[in-house]
CSV table of C-alpha atoms in Angstrom, one decimal:
chain,number,residue,atom,x,y,z
A,1,CYS,CA,5.4,-19.3,-18.8
A,2,LYS,CA,3.1,-17.2,-16.7
A,3,ARG,CA,2.6,-18.1,-13.1
A,4,ASP,CA,-0.8,-18.8,-11.5
A,5,TYR,CA,-1.2,-18.0,-7.9
A,6,GLY,CA,-4.7,-19.2,-8.2
A,7,SER,CA,-5.6,-22.7,-7.4
A,8,LEU,CA,-2.2,-23.3,-5.9
A,9,GLN,CA,-2.3,-20.2,-3.7
A,10,LYS,CA,-4.8,-21.7,-1.3
A,11,PHE,CA,-2.5,-24.8,-1.1
A,12,ALA,CA,0.4,-22.5,-0.4
A,13,LEU,CA,-1.3,-20.7,2.4
A,14,THR,CA,-2.7,-23.7,4.1
A,15,ARG,CA,-0.1,-26.4,3.5
A,16,GLY,CA,3.3,-25.0,3.0
A,17,ILE,CA,3.6,-21.3,3.1
A,18,GLN,CA,7.0,-20.0,4.1
A,19,MET,CA,6.9,-17.7,7.1
A,20,THR,CA,9.7,-15.4,8.2
A,21,THR,CA,9.8,-13.5,11.5
A,22,LEU,CA,11.9,-10.6,12.5
A,23,GLY,CA,12.5,-11.4,16.1
A,24,LYS,CA,9.9,-11.0,18.8
A,25,LEU,CA,8.0,-8.0,17.6
A,26,GLU,CA,5.7,-6.4,20.1
A,27,ARG,CA,2.5,-5.2,18.4
A,28,ALA,CA,-1.2,-5.6,18.7
A,29,LYS,CA,-2.7,-8.5,16.9
A,30,ASN,CA,-4.5,-7.5,13.7
A,31,SER,CA,-7.9,-8.8,13.0
A,32,GLU,CA,-8.7,-10.0,9.5
A,33,LYS,CA,-11.1,-7.1,9.0
A,34,ASP,CA,-8.4,-4.5,10.0
A,35,SER,CA,-5.9,-5.6,7.4
A,36,TYR,CA,-5.3,-3.2,4.5
A,37,PHE,CA,-3.0,-4.3,1.7
A,38,SER,CA,-1.0,-2.2,-0.7
A,39,ILE,CA,-0.3,-4.3,-3.8
A,40,VAL,CA,2.9,-3.1,-5.5
A,41,ILE,CA,3.6,-4.2,-9.1
A,42,GLN,CA,6.6,-3.1,-11.1
A,43,THR,CA,6.0,-2.9,-14.8
A,44,LEU,CA,7.8,-2.3,-18.1
A,45,ASN,CA,5.9,-3.1,-21.3
A,46,GLU,CA,3.5,-5.5,-19.7
A,47,GLU,CA,0.5,-4.9,-21.9
A,48,PRO,CA,-0.1,-8.6,-22.7
A,49,ARG,CA,-0.1,-9.5,-19.0
A,50,ILE,CA,-1.2,-6.6,-16.8
A,51,ARG,CA,-4.9,-6.7,-17.7
A,52,ARG,CA,-5.2,-10.3,-16.5
A,53,LEU,CA,-3.6,-9.6,-13.2
A,54,LEU,CA,-5.6,-6.5,-12.5
A,55,ARG,CA,-8.8,-8.2,-13.3
A,56,SER,CA,-8.0,-11.1,-10.9
A,57,LEU,CA,-7.5,-8.4,-8.2
A,58,GLN,CA,-10.9,-6.9,-9.0
A,59,LEU,CA,-12.4,-10.4,-8.3
A,60,GLN,CA,-10.9,-10.7,-4.8
A,61,SER,CA,-13.3,-11.6,-2.1
A,62,PHE,CA,-11.3,-9.4,0.3
A,63,LYS,CA,-11.8,-5.8,-0.9
A,64,ASN,CA,-9.6,-3.8,1.5
A,65,PHE,CA,-6.7,-3.0,-0.7
A,66,GLU,CA,-5.1,-0.6,-3.1
A,67,THR,CA,-3.1,-1.3,-6.3
A,68,ILE,CA,0.1,0.6,-7.0
A,69,ILE,CA,2.0,0.3,-10.2
A,70,VAL,CA,5.5,1.7,-10.7
A,71,ASP,CA,6.2,1.8,-14.4
A,72,GLY,CA,9.7,2.1,-15.8
A,73,GLY,CA,8.7,4.0,-18.9
A,74,SER,CA,6.6,1.5,-21.0
A,75,SER,CA,6.3,2.2,-24.7
A,76,ASP,CA,3.1,0.1,-25.0
A,77,ASN,CA,-0.3,0.5,-23.4
A,78,THR,CA,0.6,-0.8,-19.9
A,79,VAL,CA,0.0,2.6,-18.2
A,80,SER,CA,-3.3,3.3,-19.9
A,81,ILE,CA,-4.6,-0.2,-19.1
A,82,ALA,CA,-3.6,0.1,-15.5
A,83,LYS,CA,-5.3,3.5,-15.1
A,84,ARG,CA,-8.4,2.2,-16.8
A,85,LEU,CA,-8.6,-0.7,-14.3
A,86,LEU,CA,-8.3,1.8,-11.4
A,87,ALA,CA,-4.7,1.2,-10.3
A,88,LYS,CA,-2.6,4.1,-9.0
A,89,VAL,CA,0.3,4.6,-11.5
A,90,GLN,CA,3.6,6.2,-10.9
A,91,VAL,CA,5.8,6.5,-14.0
A,92,GLN,CA,9.6,6.6,-13.2
A,93,LYS,CA,11.5,6.2,-16.5
A,94,GLY,CA,14.6,4.1,-16.2
A,95,CYS,CA,13.9,3.0,-12.6
A,96,LYS,CA,15.1,-0.6,-12.1
A,97,GLU,CA,13.1,-3.4,-10.6
A,98,PHE,CA,13.9,-3.2,-6.9
A,99,PRO,CA,14.2,0.6,-6.6
A,100,SER,CA,10.7,0.6,-8.3
A,101,ARG,CA,9.4,-1.8,-5.6
A,102,ASN,CA,10.9,0.4,-2.9
A,103,LEU,CA,9.2,3.4,-4.4
A,104,GLY,CA,5.9,1.6,-4.5
A,105,ALA,CA,6.3,0.8,-0.8
A,106,ARG,CA,6.9,4.4,0.0
A,107,LEU,CA,3.7,5.4,-1.8
A,108,ALA,CA,1.7,2.7,0.0
A,109,ASP,CA,-1.1,3.5,2.5
A,110,GLY,CA,-1.6,-0.1,3.6
A,111,ASP,CA,-0.3,-1.8,6.7
A,112,PHE,CA,0.7,-4.7,4.6
A,113,LEU,CA,2.6,-4.8,1.3
A,114,LEU,CA,2.0,-7.4,-1.3
A,115,PHE,CA,4.7,-7.5,-4.1
A,116,LEU,CA,3.6,-9.2,-7.3
A,117,SER,CA,5.0,-9.7,-10.7
A,118,ALA,CA,2.9,-8.5,-13.7
A,119,ASP,CA,2.5,-12.0,-15.1
A,120,VAL,CA,0.8,-13.4,-12.0
A,121,VAL,CA,-2.9,-14.3,-11.6
A,122,LEU,CA,-4.5,-14.7,-8.2
A,123,SER,CA,-7.4,-16.8,-7.1
A,124,SER,CA,-10.3,-14.9,-5.7
A,125,ASP,CA,-9.5,-15.9,-2.1
A,126,SER,CA,-5.8,-15.0,-2.1
A,127,LEU,CA,-6.0,-11.8,-0.2
A,128,GLU,CA,-8.6,-13.2,2.2
A,129,ASN,CA,-6.2,-16.1,3.0
A,130,LEU,CA,-3.3,-13.6,3.5
A,131,ALA,CA,-5.3,-11.5,5.9
A,132,LYS,CA,-6.2,-14.7,7.9
A,133,GLU,CA,-2.6,-15.8,8.1
A,134,PHE,CA,-1.3,-12.4,9.3
A,135,GLY,CA,-4.2,-12.2,11.8
A,136,LYS,CA,-3.2,-15.5,13.4
A,137,ASP,CA,0.2,-14.3,14.6
A,138,ALA,CA,1.4,-10.8,15.2
A,139,GLU,CA,5.0,-11.9,15.1
A,140,VAL,CA,4.8,-13.1,11.6
A,141,SER,CA,6.5,-10.5,9.5
A,142,GLY,CA,6.3,-11.9,6.0
A,143,LEU,CA,4.6,-14.6,3.9
A,144,CYS,CA,5.4,-16.0,0.5
A,145,GLY,CA,4.2,-19.0,-1.4
A,146,THR,CA,4.8,-21.2,-4.4
A,147,GLY,CA,3.1,-20.7,-7.8
A,148,MET,CA,2.2,-22.8,-10.8
A,149,PRO,CA,2.5,-22.0,-14.5
A,150,PHE,CA,-1.2,-22.0,-15.5
A,151,ASP,CA,-0.7,-22.1,-19.3
A,152,ALA,CA,1.9,-24.9,-19.3
A,153,PRO,CA,1.5,-28.6,-20.1
A,154,LEU,CA,1.0,-31.0,-17.3
A,155,TRP,CA,4.6,-32.3,-17.3
A,156,MET,CA,5.9,-28.8,-16.8
A,157,LYS,CA,3.5,-28.1,-13.9
A,158,MET,CA,4.6,-31.3,-12.2
A,159,GLU,CA,8.3,-30.4,-12.7
A,160,TYR,CA,7.7,-26.9,-11.3
A,161,LEU,CA,5.9,-28.3,-8.2
A,162,ALA,CA,8.6,-30.8,-7.6
A,163,PHE,CA,11.2,-28.1,-7.7
A,164,TRP,CA,9.4,-26.1,-5.1
A,165,LYS,CA,9.0,-29.1,-2.9
A,166,LEU,CA,12.7,-29.8,-3.0
A,167,LEU,CA,13.5,-26.2,-2.4
A,168,ARG,CA,11.3,-26.2,0.7
A,169,VAL,CA,13.1,-29.3,2.0
A,170,TRP,CA,16.4,-27.6,1.5
A,171,MET,CA,15.2,-24.4,3.2
A,172,LEU,CA,13.9,-26.4,6.2
A,173,LEU,CA,17.2,-28.3,6.5
A,174,SER,CA,19.5,-25.3,6.0
A,175,LYS,CA,17.2,-22.8,7.8
A,176,ASP,CA,17.9,-20.5,4.9
A,177,SER,CA,14.6,-19.2,3.5
A,178,HIS,CA,14.2,-17.3,0.3
A,179,GLY,CA,11.2,-15.4,-1.0
A,180,SER,CA,10.3,-14.0,-4.4
A,181,THR,CA,8.5,-10.9,-5.4
A,182,ASN,CA,6.4,-13.0,-7.7
A,183,PHE,CA,4.3,-13.2,-4.6
A,184,MET,CA,5.7,-11.7,-1.3
A,185,ALA,CA,3.7,-10.1,1.5
A,186,VAL,CA,5.3,-8.2,4.4
A,187,ARG,CA,4.3,-5.9,7.1
A,188,LYS,CA,5.0,-2.4,5.9
A,189,ASN,CA,6.7,-1.2,9.1
A,190,ASP,CA,9.1,-4.1,9.1
A,191,PHE,CA,9.9,-3.6,5.4
A,192,HIS,CA,10.9,0.0,6.0
A,193,GLU,CA,12.7,-0.9,9.3
A,194,ILE,CA,15.2,-3.1,7.5
A,195,GLY,CA,15.6,-0.6,4.6
A,196,GLY,CA,13.5,-2.3,1.9
A,197,PHE,CA,15.1,-4.2,-1.0
A,198,LEU,CA,18.8,-3.8,-2.0
A,199,ASP,CA,19.5,-2.5,-5.5
A,200,GLU,CA,21.0,-5.9,-6.5
A,201,PHE,CA,20.1,-8.7,-8.9
A,202,CYS,CA,17.7,-11.1,-7.2
A,203,ALA,CA,17.4,-8.8,-4.2
A,204,ASP,CA,14.2,-10.5,-3.2
A,205,THR,CA,16.1,-13.7,-2.3
A,206,LEU,CA,18.4,-11.7,0.0
A,207,PHE,CA,15.4,-9.9,1.6
């Protein structure tokens, strides 16, 4: 099932978003208007999904962002669709998921990186909410939130939400937080300072 970071995204940002800090970082507080996001998406044969994601980005109320797609050598129309919808595209045949995301981060001009999966859809205020959250606290290094399958039956949506609620309780008790590049935002300087993602399975949960 595809994930919808639409209606639930506002919920995640206001009522349960996971925040991770990297120590006491001394830096000037960003205002919401100063924020610039580089959205990094790794693709491989995502023609059925990428158009919907990129169109949801075009509808964002917050316009200060760029979209970077690192494609692993798609044999379908993923690249042509992405270019037509004004994304910057870097084709790197055979490049695996997390090295692709690291490459996208190196190509980024923004102060903040937002990693997305190609099957995600955002609500129109997602970037605006992210900018507000980062602007509130200069020590917050990364933000991530839960999602919801938008094309699933109600029982599956309830099951998915219950899973994320239980996971959040476990993370609060264990003080062991995990993010996902389905939707993960991080300050670019911090991302590069710790060396980006490892080239491992589920490297985003280790990050």
